[in-house]
């Protein structure tokens, strides 16, 4: 889960090994997300947080992902919406709803990371969640949750608790 700059600080760990390490990490993330192909049920934010941590561990910038669910809470897609900078990733409700409708989802779980290590939601996080919670039902979608993940923690905004 180390960041690239931390790895490069280790004696003998150069750019070539860093590239290999990043490929291996991506391979592991894809293997973990292969459960998408088996259409496993995602009944809890914890299950989505496990998927997100695999993809986002050690990521030095914020990324926002969308878990797309069918009517039975089975995962039908896991899509990256946007990559941000070290402290923000700008997302509008339109970005989320457009992708969900395009992929024919029935439910959505927004997931993003906080590389600084604090899982506590920011005001923009809360505003996005509130907007989606209001708009999604009007589009025939269920807003299941918005989960913030860090390397050691995660927070469910709609449940209002640490997971």
PDB file of N, CA, C and O in Angstrom, residues 78-133:
ATOM      1  N   UNK A  78     -18.317  -1.460 -12.104  1.00  0.00           N
ATOM      2  CA  UNK A  78     -17.452  -0.751 -11.160  1.00  0.00           C
ATOM      3  C   UNK A  78     -16.652   0.208 -12.023  1.00  0.00           C
ATOM      4  O   UNK A  78     -15.722  -0.185 -12.714  1.00  0.00           O
ATOM      5  N   UNK A  79     -17.052   1.485 -12.034  1.00  0.00           N
ATOM      6  CA  UNK A  79     -16.516   2.451 -12.982  1.00  0.00           C
ATOM      7  C   UNK A  79     -15.858   3.628 -12.275  1.00  0.00           C
ATOM      8  O   UNK A  79     -16.412   4.169 -11.308  1.00  0.00           O
ATOM      9  N   UNK A  80     -14.712   4.061 -12.801  1.00  0.00           N
ATOM     10  CA  UNK A  80     -14.090   5.278 -12.281  1.00  0.00           C
ATOM     11  C   UNK A  80     -14.749   6.469 -12.949  1.00  0.00           C
ATOM     12  O   UNK A  80     -14.793   6.564 -14.161  1.00  0.00           O
ATOM     13  N   UNK A  81     -15.274   7.371 -12.119  1.00  0.00           N
ATOM     14  CA  UNK A  81     -15.893   8.583 -12.635  1.00  0.00           C
ATOM     15  C   UNK A  81     -14.862   9.650 -12.960  1.00  0.00           C
ATOM     16  O   UNK A  81     -14.901  10.277 -14.002  1.00  0.00           O
ATOM     17  N   UNK A  82     -13.956   9.872 -12.019  1.00  0.00           N
ATOM     18  CA  UNK A  82     -13.003  10.963 -12.212  1.00  0.00           C
ATOM     19  C   UNK A  82     -11.828  10.814 -11.267  1.00  0.00           C
ATOM     20  O   UNK A  82     -11.955  10.302 -10.171  1.00  0.00           O
ATOM     21  N   UNK A  83     -10.688  11.331 -11.724  1.00  0.00           N
ATOM     22  CA  UNK A  83      -9.487  11.426 -10.901  1.00  0.00           C
ATOM     23  C   UNK A  83      -9.310  12.899 -10.552  1.00  0.00           C
ATOM     24  O   UNK A  83      -9.432  13.767 -11.405  1.00  0.00           O
ATOM     25  N   UNK A  84      -9.021  13.171  -9.286  1.00  0.00           N
ATOM     26  CA  UNK A  84      -8.844  14.543  -8.840  1.00  0.00           C
ATOM     27  C   UNK A  84      -7.412  14.835  -8.467  1.00  0.00           C
ATOM     28  O   UNK A  84      -6.477  14.246  -8.999  1.00  0.00           O
ATOM     29  N   UNK A  85      -7.246  15.731  -7.498  1.00  0.00           N
ATOM     30  CA  UNK A  85      -5.902  16.055  -7.018  1.00  0.00           C
ATOM     31  C   UNK A  85      -5.744  15.509  -5.599  1.00  0.00           C
ATOM     32  O   UNK A  85      -6.519  14.661  -5.181  1.00  0.00           O
ATOM     33  N   UNK A  86      -4.789  16.019  -4.840  1.00  0.00           N
ATOM     34  CA  UNK A  86      -4.514  15.445  -3.520  1.00  0.00           C
ATOM     35  C   UNK A  86      -5.619  15.699  -2.507  1.00  0.00           C
ATOM     36  O   UNK A  86      -5.701  15.008  -1.492  1.00  0.00           O
ATOM     37  N   UNK A  87      -6.475  16.686  -2.764  1.00  0.00           N
ATOM     38  CA  UNK A  87      -7.483  16.997  -1.742  1.00  0.00           C
ATOM     39  C   UNK A  87      -8.918  17.060  -2.249  1.00  0.00           C
ATOM     40  O   UNK A  87      -9.846  17.152  -1.447  1.00  0.00           O
ATOM     41  N   UNK A  88      -9.137  16.997  -3.558  1.00  0.00           N
ATOM     42  CA  UNK A  88     -10.506  17.068  -4.072  1.00  0.00           C
ATOM     43  C   UNK A  88     -10.648  16.264  -5.358  1.00  0.00           C
ATOM     44  O   UNK A  88      -9.674  16.039  -6.072  1.00  0.00           O
ATOM     45  N   UNK A  89     -11.869  15.883  -5.620  1.00  0.00           N
ATOM     46  CA  UNK A  89     -12.237  15.315  -6.914  1.00  0.00           C
ATOM     47  C   UNK A  89     -13.614  15.888  -7.234  1.00  0.00           C
ATOM     48  O   UNK A  89     -14.607  15.552  -6.596  1.00  0.00           O
ATOM     49  N   UNK A  90     -13.678  16.821  -8.185  1.00  0.00           N
ATOM     50  CA  UNK A  90     -14.956  17.491  -8.462  1.00  0.00           C
ATOM     51  C   UNK A  90     -15.932  16.570  -9.193  1.00  0.00           C
ATOM     52  O   UNK A  90     -15.632  16.076 -10.274  1.00  0.00           O
ATOM     53  N   UNK A  91     -17.069  16.349  -8.585  1.00  0.00           N
ATOM     54  CA  UNK A  91     -18.115  15.495  -9.156  1.00  0.00           C
ATOM     55  C   UNK A  91     -19.450  16.221  -9.015  1.00  0.00           C
ATOM     56  O   UNK A  91     -19.757  16.774  -7.961  1.00  0.00           O
ATOM     57  N   UNK A  92     -20.235  16.185 -10.054  1.00  0.00           N
ATOM     58  CA  UNK A  92     -21.596  16.712 -10.017  1.00  0.00           C
ATOM     59  C   UNK A  92     -22.578  15.550 -10.015  1.00  0.00           C
ATOM     60  O   UNK A  92     -22.270  14.471 -10.553  1.00  0.00           O
ATOM     61  N   UNK A  93     -23.765  15.735  -9.441  1.00  0.00           N
ATOM     62  CA  UNK A  93     -24.767  14.667  -9.507  1.00  0.00           C
ATOM     63  C   UNK A  93     -25.013  14.195 -10.939  1.00  0.00           C
ATOM     64  O   UNK A  93     -25.222  13.013 -11.184  1.00  0.00           O
ATOM     65  N   UNK A  94     -24.945  15.104 -11.887  1.00  0.00           N
ATOM     66  CA  UNK A  94     -25.141  14.753 -13.294  1.00  0.00           C
ATOM     67  C   UNK A  94     -24.149  13.683 -13.745  1.00  0.00           C
ATOM     68  O   UNK A  94     -24.505  12.763 -14.477  1.00  0.00           O
ATOM     69  N   UNK A  95     -22.875  13.796 -13.318  1.00  0.00           N
ATOM     70  CA  UNK A  95     -21.851  12.819 -13.696  1.00  0.00           C
ATOM     71  C   UNK A  95     -22.249  11.414 -13.258  1.00  0.00           C
ATOM     72  O   UNK A  95     -22.108  10.445 -14.002  1.00  0.00           O
ATOM     73  N   UNK A  96     -22.731  11.322 -12.032  1.00  0.00           N
ATOM     74  CA  UNK A  96     -23.102  10.034 -11.443  1.00  0.00           C
ATOM     75  C   UNK A  96     -24.349   9.477 -12.119  1.00  0.00           C
ATOM     76  O   UNK A  96     -24.375   8.314 -12.554  1.00  0.00           O
ATOM     77  N   UNK A  97     -25.384  10.294 -12.224  1.00  0.00           N
ATOM     78  CA  UNK A  97     -26.659   9.828 -12.766  1.00  0.00           C
ATOM     79  C   UNK A  97     -26.551   9.463 -14.247  1.00  0.00           C
ATOM     80  O   UNK A  97     -27.143   8.478 -14.694  1.00  0.00           O
ATOM     81  N   UNK A  98     -25.771  10.231 -14.992  1.00  0.00           N
ATOM     82  CA  UNK A  98     -25.591   9.946 -16.414  1.00  0.00           C
ATOM     83  C   UNK A  98     -24.981   8.559 -16.629  1.00  0.00           C
ATOM     84  O   UNK A  98     -25.464   7.766 -17.430  1.00  0.00           O
ATOM     85  N   UNK A  99     -23.933   8.240 -15.882  1.00  0.00           N
ATOM     86  CA  UNK A  99     -23.289   6.936 -16.014  1.00  0.00           C
ATOM     87  C   UNK A  99     -24.214   5.813 -15.554  1.00  0.00           C
ATOM     88  O   UNK A  99     -24.303   4.761 -16.197  1.00  0.00           O
ATOM     89  N   UNK A 100     -24.920   6.027 -14.457  1.00  0.00           N
ATOM     90  CA  UNK A 100     -25.833   5.001 -13.940  1.00  0.00           C
ATOM     91  C   UNK A 100     -26.941   4.695 -14.946  1.00  0.00           C
ATOM     92  O   UNK A 100     -27.275   3.527 -15.178  1.00  0.00           O
ATOM     93  N   UNK A 101     -27.493   5.725 -15.556  1.00  0.00           N
ATOM     94  CA  UNK A 101     -28.552   5.508 -16.545  1.00  0.00           C
ATOM     95  C   UNK A 101     -28.001   4.855 -17.811  1.00  0.00           C
ATOM     96  O   UNK A 101     -28.644   3.971 -18.384  1.00  0.00           O
ATOM     97  N   UNK A 102     -26.828   5.266 -18.230  1.00  0.00           N
ATOM     98  CA  UNK A 102     -26.197   4.686 -19.412  1.00  0.00           C
ATOM     99  C   UNK A 102     -25.949   3.193 -19.232  1.00  0.00           C
ATOM    100  O   UNK A 102     -26.138   2.403 -20.159  1.00  0.00           O
ATOM    101  N   UNK A 103     -25.548   2.776 -18.037  1.00  0.00           N
ATOM    102  CA  UNK A 103     -25.236   1.368 -17.758  1.00  0.00           C
ATOM    103  C   UNK A 103     -26.463   0.574 -17.280  1.00  0.00           C
ATOM    104  O   UNK A 103     -26.343  -0.565 -16.890  1.00  0.00           O
ATOM    105  N   UNK A 104     -27.616   1.215 -17.284  1.00  0.00           N
ATOM    106  CA  UNK A 104     -28.886   0.554 -16.920  1.00  0.00           C
ATOM    107  C   UNK A 104     -28.886   0.044 -15.480  1.00  0.00           C
ATOM    108  O   UNK A 104     -29.441  -1.006 -15.164  1.00  0.00           O
ATOM    109  N   UNK A 105     -28.265   0.798 -14.593  1.00  0.00           N
ATOM    110  CA  UNK A 105     -28.228   0.418 -13.173  1.00  0.00           C
ATOM    111  C   UNK A 105     -29.560   0.740 -12.520  1.00  0.00           C
ATOM    112  O   UNK A 105     -30.315   1.600 -12.984  1.00  0.00           O
ATOM    113  N   UNK A 106     -29.828   0.068 -11.420  1.00  0.00           N
ATOM    114  CA  UNK A 106     -31.006   0.367 -10.603  1.00  0.00           C
ATOM    115  C   UNK A 106     -30.606   1.020  -9.291  1.00  0.00           C
ATOM    116  O   UNK A 106     -31.366   1.735  -8.675  1.00  0.00           O
ATOM    117  N   UNK A 107     -29.379   0.738  -8.836  1.00  0.00           N
ATOM    118  CA  UNK A 107     -28.873   1.313  -7.595  1.00  0.00           C
ATOM    119  C   UNK A 107     -27.441   1.785  -7.790  1.00  0.00           C
ATOM    120  O   UNK A 107     -26.727   1.286  -8.663  1.00  0.00           O
ATOM    121  N   UNK A 108     -27.038   2.760  -6.958  1.00  0.00           N
ATOM    122  CA  UNK A 108     -25.685   3.301  -7.069  1.00  0.00           C
ATOM    123  C   UNK A 108     -25.060   3.481  -5.688  1.00  0.00           C
ATOM    124  O   UNK A 108     -25.744   3.810  -4.717  1.00  0.00           O
ATOM    125  N   UNK A 109     -23.770   3.239  -5.647  1.00  0.00           N
ATOM    126  CA  UNK A 109     -22.984   3.551  -4.459  1.00  0.00           C
ATOM    127  C   UNK A 109     -21.776   4.350  -4.950  1.00  0.00           C
ATOM    128  O   UNK A 109     -20.981   3.857  -5.748  1.00  0.00           O
ATOM    129  N   UNK A 110     -21.689   5.588  -4.500  1.00  0.00           N
ATOM    130  CA  UNK A 110     -20.547   6.435  -4.835  1.00  0.00           C
ATOM    131  C   UNK A 110     -19.440   6.105  -3.842  1.00  0.00           C
ATOM    132  O   UNK A 110     -19.693   5.956  -2.646  1.00  0.00           O
ATOM    133  N   UNK A 111     -18.216   5.973  -4.350  1.00  0.00           N
ATOM    134  CA  UNK A 111     -17.066   5.652  -3.507  1.00  0.00           C
ATOM    135  C   UNK A 111     -15.927   6.579  -3.902  1.00  0.00           C
ATOM    136  O   UNK A 111     -15.640   6.729  -5.089  1.00  0.00           O
ATOM    137  N   UNK A 112     -15.320   7.192  -2.914  1.00  0.00           N
ATOM    138  CA  UNK A 112     -14.093   7.930  -3.223  1.00  0.00           C
ATOM    139  C   UNK A 112     -13.138   7.844  -2.043  1.00  0.00           C
ATOM    140  O   UNK A 112     -13.525   7.493  -0.942  1.00  0.00           O
ATOM    141  N   UNK A 113     -11.874   8.122  -2.333  1.00  0.00           N
ATOM    142  CA  UNK A 113     -10.845   8.000  -1.306  1.00  0.00           C
ATOM    143  C   UNK A 113     -10.431   9.371  -0.789  1.00  0.00           C
ATOM    144  O   UNK A 113     -10.629  10.386  -1.453  1.00  0.00           O
ATOM    145  N   UNK A 114      -9.894   9.371   0.401  1.00  0.00           N
ATOM    146  CA  UNK A 114      -9.254  10.537   1.001  1.00  0.00           C
ATOM    147  C   UNK A 114      -7.809  10.140   1.281  1.00  0.00           C
ATOM    148  O   UNK A 114      -7.527   9.497   2.288  1.00  0.00           O
ATOM    149  N   UNK A 115      -6.872  10.503   0.386  1.00  0.00           N
ATOM    150  CA  UNK A 115      -5.481  10.079   0.573  1.00  0.00           C
ATOM    151  C   UNK A 115      -4.835  10.654   1.827  1.00  0.00           C
ATOM    152  O   UNK A 115      -3.844  10.111   2.316  1.00  0.00           O
ATOM    153  N   UNK A 116      -5.393  11.720   2.378  1.00  0.00           N
ATOM    154  CA  UNK A 116      -4.841  12.297   3.604  1.00  0.00           C
ATOM    155  C   UNK A 116      -5.067  11.440   4.831  1.00  0.00           C
ATOM    156  O   UNK A 116      -4.487  11.688   5.885  1.00  0.00           O
ATOM    157  N   UNK A 117      -5.944  10.435   4.734  1.00  0.00           N
ATOM    158  CA  UNK A 117      -6.138   9.511   5.843  1.00  0.00           C
ATOM    159  C   UNK A 117      -7.359   9.761   6.710  1.00  0.00           C
ATOM    160  O   UNK A 117      -7.684   8.945   7.553  1.00  0.00           O
ATOM    161  N   UNK A 118      -8.059  10.873   6.516  1.00  0.00           N
ATOM    162  CA  UNK A 118      -9.258  11.172   7.303  1.00  0.00           C
ATOM    163  C   UNK A 118     -10.506  10.748   6.527  1.00  0.00           C
ATOM    164  O   UNK A 118     -10.774  11.276   5.454  1.00  0.00           O
ATOM    165  N   UNK A 119     -11.279   9.822   7.060  1.00  0.00           N
ATOM    166  CA  UNK A 119     -12.482   9.338   6.381  1.00  0.00           C
ATOM    167  C   UNK A 119     -13.676  10.256   6.576  1.00  0.00           C
ATOM    168  O   UNK A 119     -14.710  10.065   5.944  1.00  0.00           O
ATOM    169  N   UNK A 120     -13.545  11.242   7.430  1.00  0.00           N
ATOM    170  CA  UNK A 120     -14.639  12.171   7.712  1.00  0.00           C
ATOM    171  C   UNK A 120     -15.062  12.906   6.427  1.00  0.00           C
ATOM    172  O   UNK A 120     -14.211  13.400   5.681  1.00  0.00           O
ATOM    173  N   UNK A 121     -16.359  12.999   6.117  1.00  0.00           N
ATOM    174  CA  UNK A 121     -16.801  13.655   4.881  1.00  0.00           C
ATOM    175  C   UNK A 121     -16.616  15.173   4.937  1.00  0.00           C
ATOM    176  O   UNK A 121     -16.771  15.790   5.984  1.00  0.00           O
ATOM    177  N   UNK A 122     -16.303  15.741   3.779  1.00  0.00           N
ATOM    178  CA  UNK A 122     -16.196  17.194   3.652  1.00  0.00           C
ATOM    179  C   UNK A 122     -17.577  17.751   3.297  1.00  0.00           C
ATOM    180  O   UNK A 122     -18.504  16.998   2.983  1.00  0.00           O
ATOM    181  N   UNK A 123     -17.711  19.066   3.304  1.00  0.00           N
ATOM    182  CA  UNK A 123     -18.986  19.684   2.928  1.00  0.00           C
ATOM    183  C   UNK A 123     -19.357  19.352   1.478  1.00  0.00           C
ATOM    184  O   UNK A 123     -20.519  19.032   1.209  1.00  0.00           O
ATOM    185  N   UNK A 124     -18.403  19.400   0.516  1.00  0.00           N
ATOM    186  CA  UNK A 124     -18.776  18.977  -0.844  1.00  0.00           C
ATOM    187  C   UNK A 124     -19.228  17.513  -0.919  1.00  0.00           C
ATOM    188  O   UNK A 124     -20.128  17.187  -1.701  1.00  0.00           O
ATOM    189  N   UNK A 125     -18.629  16.638  -0.105  1.00  0.00           N
ATOM    190  CA  UNK A 125     -19.069  15.235  -0.067  1.00  0.00           C
ATOM    191  C   UNK A 125     -20.525  15.145   0.385  1.00  0.00           C
ATOM    192  O   UNK A 125     -21.333  14.418  -0.198  1.00  0.00           O
ATOM    193  N   UNK A 126     -20.842  15.892   1.431  1.00  0.00           N
ATOM    194  CA  UNK A 126     -22.210  15.874   1.963  1.00  0.00           C
ATOM    195  C   UNK A 126     -23.199  16.473   0.970  1.00  0.00           C
ATOM    196  O   UNK A 126     -24.307  15.956   0.798  1.00  0.00           O
ATOM    197  N   UNK A 127     -22.803  17.539   0.299  1.00  0.00           N
ATOM    198  CA  UNK A 127     -23.679  18.185  -0.689  1.00  0.00           C
ATOM    199  C   UNK A 127     -23.960  17.255  -1.865  1.00  0.00           C
ATOM    200  O   UNK A 127     -25.105  17.157  -2.325  1.00  0.00           O
ATOM    201  N   UNK A 128     -22.918  16.579  -2.356  1.00  0.00           N
ATOM    202  CA  UNK A 128     -23.109  15.641  -3.454  1.00  0.00           C
ATOM    203  C   UNK A 128     -24.065  14.532  -3.043  1.00  0.00           C
ATOM    204  O   UNK A 128     -24.999  14.194  -3.780  1.00  0.00           O
ATOM    205  N   UNK A 129     -23.859  13.983  -1.863  1.00  0.00           N
ATOM    206  CA  UNK A 129     -24.710  12.890  -1.380  1.00  0.00           C
ATOM    207  C   UNK A 129     -26.154  13.346  -1.234  1.00  0.00           C
ATOM    208  O   UNK A 129     -27.080  12.638  -1.647  1.00  0.00           O
ATOM    209  N   UNK A 130     -26.344  14.523  -0.667  1.00  0.00           N
ATOM    210  CA  UNK A 130     -27.704  15.062  -0.486  1.00  0.00           C
ATOM    211  C   UNK A 130     -28.374  15.265  -1.847  1.00  0.00           C
ATOM    212  O   UNK A 130     -29.544  14.921  -2.020  1.00  0.00           O
ATOM    213  N   UNK A 131     -27.637  15.808  -2.802  1.00  0.00           N
ATOM    214  CA  UNK A 131     -28.195  16.017  -4.138  1.00  0.00           C
ATOM    215  C   UNK A 131     -28.584  14.711  -4.801  1.00  0.00           C
ATOM    216  O   UNK A 131     -29.663  14.590  -5.395  1.00  0.00           O
ATOM    217  N   UNK A 132     -27.705  13.719  -4.705  1.00  0.00           N
ATOM    218  CA  UNK A 132     -28.002  12.417  -5.314  1.00  0.00           C
ATOM    219  C   UNK A 132     -29.161  11.715  -4.617  1.00  0.00           C
ATOM    220  O   UNK A 132     -29.988  11.085  -5.273  1.00  0.00           O
ATOM    221  N   UNK A 133     -29.205  11.833  -3.302  1.00  0.00           N
ATOM    222  CA  UNK A 133     -30.287  11.205  -2.541  1.00  0.00           C
ATOM    223  C   UNK A 133     -31.644  11.795  -2.940  1.00  0.00           C
ATOM    224  O   UNK A 133     -32.653  11.100  -2.936  1.00  0.00           O
TER     225      UNK A 133
END
